[in-house]
Tab-separated table of C-alpha atoms and ligand atoms in Angstrom:
chain	number	residue	atom	x	y	z
A	1	MET	CA	-9.574	21.604	7.441
A	2	MET	CA	-11.957	19.682	5.175
A	3	GLN	CA	-11.517	19.678	1.455
A	4	ARG	CA	-13.935	18.088	-1.016
A	5	TRP	CA	-12.171	16.644	-4.039
A	6	SER	CA	-15.591	15.839	-5.518
A	7	ALA	CA	-19.184	15.361	-4.354
A	8	ASP	CA	-18.307	11.864	-3.094
A	9	THR	CA	-14.770	12.325	-1.732
A	10	LEU	CA	-13.577	14.166	1.372
A	11	HIS	CA	-10.008	14.962	2.446
A	12	TRP	CA	-10.070	15.844	6.143
A	13	LYS	CA	-6.639	17.221	6.852
A	14	GLY	CA	-5.221	16.479	10.299
A	15	LEU	CA	-8.283	14.699	11.714
A	16	ALA	CA	-6.180	11.779	12.976
A	17	ARG	CA	-3.614	13.967	14.755
A	18	ARG	CA	-5.652	14.039	17.933
A	19	TYR	CA	-5.513	10.210	18.004
A	20	GLU	CA	-1.912	9.848	16.782
A	21	LYS	CA	-0.466	8.142	19.890
A	22	GLU	CA	-3.408	5.745	20.206
A	23	LEU	CA	-3.259	4.987	16.491
A	24	MET	CA	0.473	4.209	16.517
A	25	HIS	CA	0.058	2.098	19.644
A	26	ALA	CA	-2.736	0.154	17.900
A	27	VAL	CA	-0.583	-0.270	14.776
A	28	GLU	CA	2.311	-1.639	16.888
A	29	THR	CA	-0.077	-4.037	18.643
A	30	VAL	CA	-1.309	-5.376	15.275
A	31	PHE	CA	2.309	-5.650	14.004
A	32	ALA	CA	3.312	-7.693	17.085
A	33	ASP	CA	0.658	-10.308	16.244
A	34	ALA	CA	0.623	-10.084	12.435
A	35	PRO	CA	3.890	-8.532	11.208
A	36	PRO	CA	3.876	-6.490	7.981
A	37	ARG	CA	5.182	-8.497	5.034
A	38	GLN	CA	5.814	-7.896	1.346
A	39	LEU	CA	3.207	-9.811	-0.666
A	40	GLN	CA	3.631	-11.434	-4.062
A	41	THR	CA	1.422	-10.290	-6.923
A	42	PRO	CA	-0.383	-12.879	-9.076
A	43	GLY	CA	2.180	-12.007	-11.774
A	44	GLY	CA	5.055	-12.981	-9.465
A	45	LYS	CA	6.340	-9.538	-8.505
A	46	THR	CA	7.002	-8.477	-4.921
A	47	MET	CA	5.036	-5.452	-3.698
A	48	SER	CA	7.288	-2.721	-2.330
A	49	ALA	CA	5.076	-1.722	0.616
A	50	ALA	CA	4.748	-4.230	3.470
A	51	MET	CA	1.197	-5.117	4.497
A	52	THR	CA	-0.826	-6.648	7.273
A	53	ASN	CA	-4.452	-6.525	8.450
A	54	SER	CA	-6.776	-6.435	11.397
A	55	GLY	CA	-10.464	-7.238	11.506
A	56	ASP	CA	-12.722	-10.124	10.486
A	57	TYR	CA	-10.955	-10.267	7.115
A	58	GLY	CA	-7.569	-9.456	5.695
A	59	TRP	CA	-6.597	-8.543	2.158
A	60	VAL	CA	-3.933	-10.851	0.738
A	61	SER	CA	-2.188	-11.356	-2.569
A	62	ASP	CA	-0.150	-14.285	-3.844
A	63	ARG	CA	0.350	-16.300	-7.036
A	64	LYS	CA	-3.299	-17.411	-6.795
A	65	GLY	CA	-4.681	-13.849	-6.882
A	66	TYR	CA	-6.070	-11.034	-4.724
A	67	ARG	CA	-8.685	-11.884	-2.108
A	68	TYR	CA	-9.869	-11.516	1.485
A	69	GLU	CA	-9.001	-14.236	4.010
A	70	THR	CA	-10.293	-14.708	7.559
A	71	LYS	CA	-6.894	-15.998	8.731
A	72	ASP	CA	-3.376	-14.655	8.449
A	73	PRO	CA	-1.606	-17.041	6.057
A	74	LEU	CA	1.696	-16.477	7.941
A	75	SER	CA	0.419	-17.681	11.315
A	76	GLY	CA	-2.732	-19.633	10.414
A	77	ARG	CA	-4.545	-17.619	13.117
A	78	PRO	CA	-7.399	-15.120	12.711
A	79	TRP	CA	-6.259	-11.551	12.030
A	80	PRO	CA	-5.909	-9.335	15.131
A	81	THR	CA	-9.072	-7.548	16.270
A	82	LEU	CA	-9.774	-4.259	14.510
A	83	PRO	CA	-8.685	-1.632	17.070
A	84	ASN	CA	-11.489	0.515	18.445
A	85	VAL	CA	-9.687	3.773	17.623
A	86	PHE	CA	-9.733	2.750	13.922
A	87	HIS	CA	-13.516	2.263	14.118
A	88	VAL	CA	-14.095	5.581	15.878
A	89	LEU	CA	-12.017	7.593	13.444
A	90	ALA	CA	-13.220	5.829	10.279
A	91	GLU	CA	-16.878	6.135	11.226
A	92	GLN	CA	-16.508	9.810	12.153
A	93	ALA	CA	-14.813	10.641	8.852
A	94	ALA	CA	-17.215	8.510	6.778
A	95	ALA	CA	-20.248	10.158	8.384
A	96	ALA	CA	-18.853	13.636	7.626
A	97	ALA	CA	-18.306	12.580	4.025
A	98	GLY	CA	-21.916	11.411	3.661
A	99	TYR	CA	-21.630	7.698	4.528
A	100	PRO	CA	-23.240	7.484	8.008
A	101	ASP	CA	-23.774	3.692	7.866
A	102	PHE	CA	-20.163	2.705	7.168
A	103	ARG	CA	-18.954	-0.076	9.509
A	104	PRO	CA	-15.565	-1.438	8.426
A	105	ASP	CA	-14.734	-5.124	8.858
A	106	VAL	CA	-11.108	-4.882	7.736
A	107	ALA	CA	-8.220	-2.492	8.268
A	108	LEU	CA	-5.391	-3.069	5.807
A	109	ILE	CA	-2.170	-1.505	7.088
A	110	ASN	CA	0.466	-0.494	4.534
A	111	GLN	CA	3.995	0.234	5.756
A	112	TYR	CA	6.086	2.293	3.330
A	113	GLN	CA	9.838	2.807	3.676
A	114	PRO	CA	11.616	5.543	1.687
A	115	GLY	CA	11.833	4.434	-1.953
A	116	THR	CA	8.645	2.360	-1.871
A	117	ALA	CA	5.427	3.236	-3.745
A	118	MET	CA	2.086	1.838	-4.808
A	119	GLY	CA	1.140	1.763	-8.476
A	120	LEU	CA	-2.241	2.838	-9.843
A	121	HIS	CA	-4.940	0.293	-9.043
A	122	GLN	CA	-8.629	-0.003	-8.161
A	123	ASP	CA	-9.881	-1.413	-4.850
A	124	ARG	CA	-12.304	-3.990	-6.199
A	125	ASP	CA	-12.094	-7.124	-4.065
A	126	GLU	CA	-14.937	-6.001	-1.777
A	127	ALA	CA	-18.512	-7.272	-2.068
A	128	ASP	CA	-20.393	-3.955	-2.076
A	129	PHE	CA	-19.078	-0.908	-3.919
A	130	THR	CA	-21.712	1.341	-2.311
A	131	GLN	CA	-19.490	1.122	0.808
A	132	PRO	CA	-16.747	3.783	0.861
A	133	ILE	CA	-13.029	3.465	1.602
A	134	VAL	CA	-11.482	5.386	4.502
A	135	SER	CA	-7.730	5.928	4.454
A	136	ILE	CA	-5.667	7.268	7.376
A	137	SER	CA	-2.123	8.513	6.779
A	138	LEU	CA	0.568	8.644	9.482
A	139	GLY	CA	4.257	9.539	9.389
A	140	LEU	CA	6.105	10.792	6.313
A	141	PRO	CA	4.180	12.759	3.648
A	142	VAL	CA	3.518	11.360	0.180
A	143	ILE	CA	1.936	12.376	-3.119
A	144	PHE	CA	-1.341	10.511	-3.621
A	145	LEU	CA	-2.303	9.830	-7.229
A	146	TRP	CA	-5.998	10.307	-7.807
A	147	GLY	CA	-6.887	8.902	-11.181
A	148	GLY	CA	-10.113	8.380	-13.067
A	149	LEU	CA	-12.280	5.367	-13.817
A	150	GLN	CA	-9.994	4.346	-16.684
A	151	ARG	CA	-6.374	3.404	-16.109
A	152	ARG	CA	-5.303	5.824	-18.850
A	153	ASP	CA	-6.918	8.860	-17.145
A	154	LYS	CA	-4.256	11.294	-15.979
A	155	PRO	CA	-4.183	11.341	-12.152
A	156	GLU	CA	-4.441	14.470	-10.038
A	157	GLN	CA	-1.695	14.756	-7.423
A	158	HIS	CA	-2.616	15.489	-3.803
A	159	LEU	CA	-0.292	15.697	-0.806
A	160	LEU	CA	-1.223	13.363	2.078
A	161	GLU	CA	0.425	14.215	5.382
A	162	HIS	CA	0.530	12.865	8.923
A	163	GLY	CA	-2.987	12.774	10.358
A	164	ASP	CA	-4.860	13.183	7.082
A	165	VAL	CA	-7.986	11.099	6.507
A	166	LEU	CA	-9.378	10.536	3.025
A	167	VAL	CA	-12.849	9.108	2.359
A	168	TRP	CA	-13.897	8.094	-1.137
A	169	GLY	CA	-17.027	6.363	-2.345
A	170	GLY	CA	-20.062	6.773	-4.577
A	171	ALA	CA	-19.096	7.663	-8.126
A	172	ASP	CA	-15.402	7.723	-7.057
A	173	ARG	CA	-15.354	4.281	-5.450
A	174	LEU	CA	-13.650	2.568	-8.396
A	175	ARG	CA	-11.244	5.354	-9.303
A	176	PHE	CA	-7.669	4.314	-9.982
A	177	HIS	CA	-5.298	5.541	-7.282
A	178	GLY	CA	-1.820	4.986	-5.899
A	179	VAL	CA	1.064	6.750	-4.168
A	180	LYS	CA	4.354	8.047	-5.535
A	181	LYS	CA	7.702	6.919	-4.204
A	182	LEU	CA	8.191	7.889	-0.554
A	183	ALA	CA	10.958	10.455	-0.066
A	184	LYS	CA	13.560	10.021	2.681
A	185	GLY	CA	12.833	11.676	5.989
A	186	THR	CA	12.166	11.123	9.663
A	187	HIS	CA	8.843	11.812	11.311
A	188	PRO	CA	8.991	12.716	15.042
A	189	LEU	CA	6.383	10.112	16.060
A	190	CYS	CA	6.604	7.462	13.333
A	191	GLY	CA	10.277	7.501	12.302
A	192	GLN	CA	11.495	6.771	8.773
A	193	GLN	CA	8.235	5.418	7.380
A	194	ARG	CA	4.715	6.177	6.266
A	195	ILE	CA	1.848	4.117	7.661
A	196	ASN	CA	-1.447	4.007	5.800
A	197	ILE	CA	-4.493	2.383	7.351
A	198	THR	CA	-7.216	1.593	4.815
A	199	LEU	CA	-10.602	0.731	6.303
A	200	ARG	CA	-13.049	-1.190	4.189
A	201	ARG	CA	-16.176	-3.285	4.254
A	202	ALA	CA	-15.045	-6.558	2.682
A	203	ARG	CA	-18.303	-8.547	3.047
B	1	AKG	O1	-1.150	4.301	0.867
B	1	AKG	C1	-2.129	4.846	0.389
B	1	AKG	O2	-2.430	6.019	0.641
B	1	AKG	C2	-3.031	4.079	-0.554
B	1	AKG	C3	-3.196	2.637	-0.188
B	1	AKG	C4	-4.106	1.905	-1.110
B	1	AKG	O3	-4.527	2.395	-2.116
B	1	AKG	C5	-4.514	0.538	-0.796
B	1	AKG	O4	-4.084	-0.009	0.217
B	1	AKG	O5	-5.300	-0.039	-1.573
B	2	FE2	FE1	-6.122	1.158	-2.969
């Protein structure tokens, strides 16, 4: 089922279910090379979700700030190759949402355990904001906070479940967003976690 949240944003429920085994296998392959880790914010806090990347770039945060890096700072090696199933799914969803030219060069993977969350933020470390964001959710469900262009705007709340793909761009590209605290539970394929794969064009 496809649901438009606005002219520029598409929630395609369950699209990723048909690829769920391949997706989880790809996630495990990335984790084996570049394990998820909790990053430091520039302000010195520790993020609650654990993160890693695949692709030509990876999003990192530390005391020096937020940025994209071509190498994993943990290993000093390039990030693992962006799995083909991520490309296929992201490009299919982006095209359906009205972004037929989207070609991601980074897949940020967020691993959430029960009790972890992500506060309201904008994705603004990319070079070209005409490129959309594609987000794939796997495992435990969560409430996604869909804010406005100002931090103070009251967010809408939308449920994201296993297999859901969300594409946002255009006038929504710089909306504030985040996820509420993950509730306890066990997903039959993914276990006691939620995995979110966020595909972007960094450069
Ligand atoms: O986990 C999510 O659904 C959102 C992730 C996110 O906003 C991000 O990685 O920038
Ligand atoms: Fe984000």
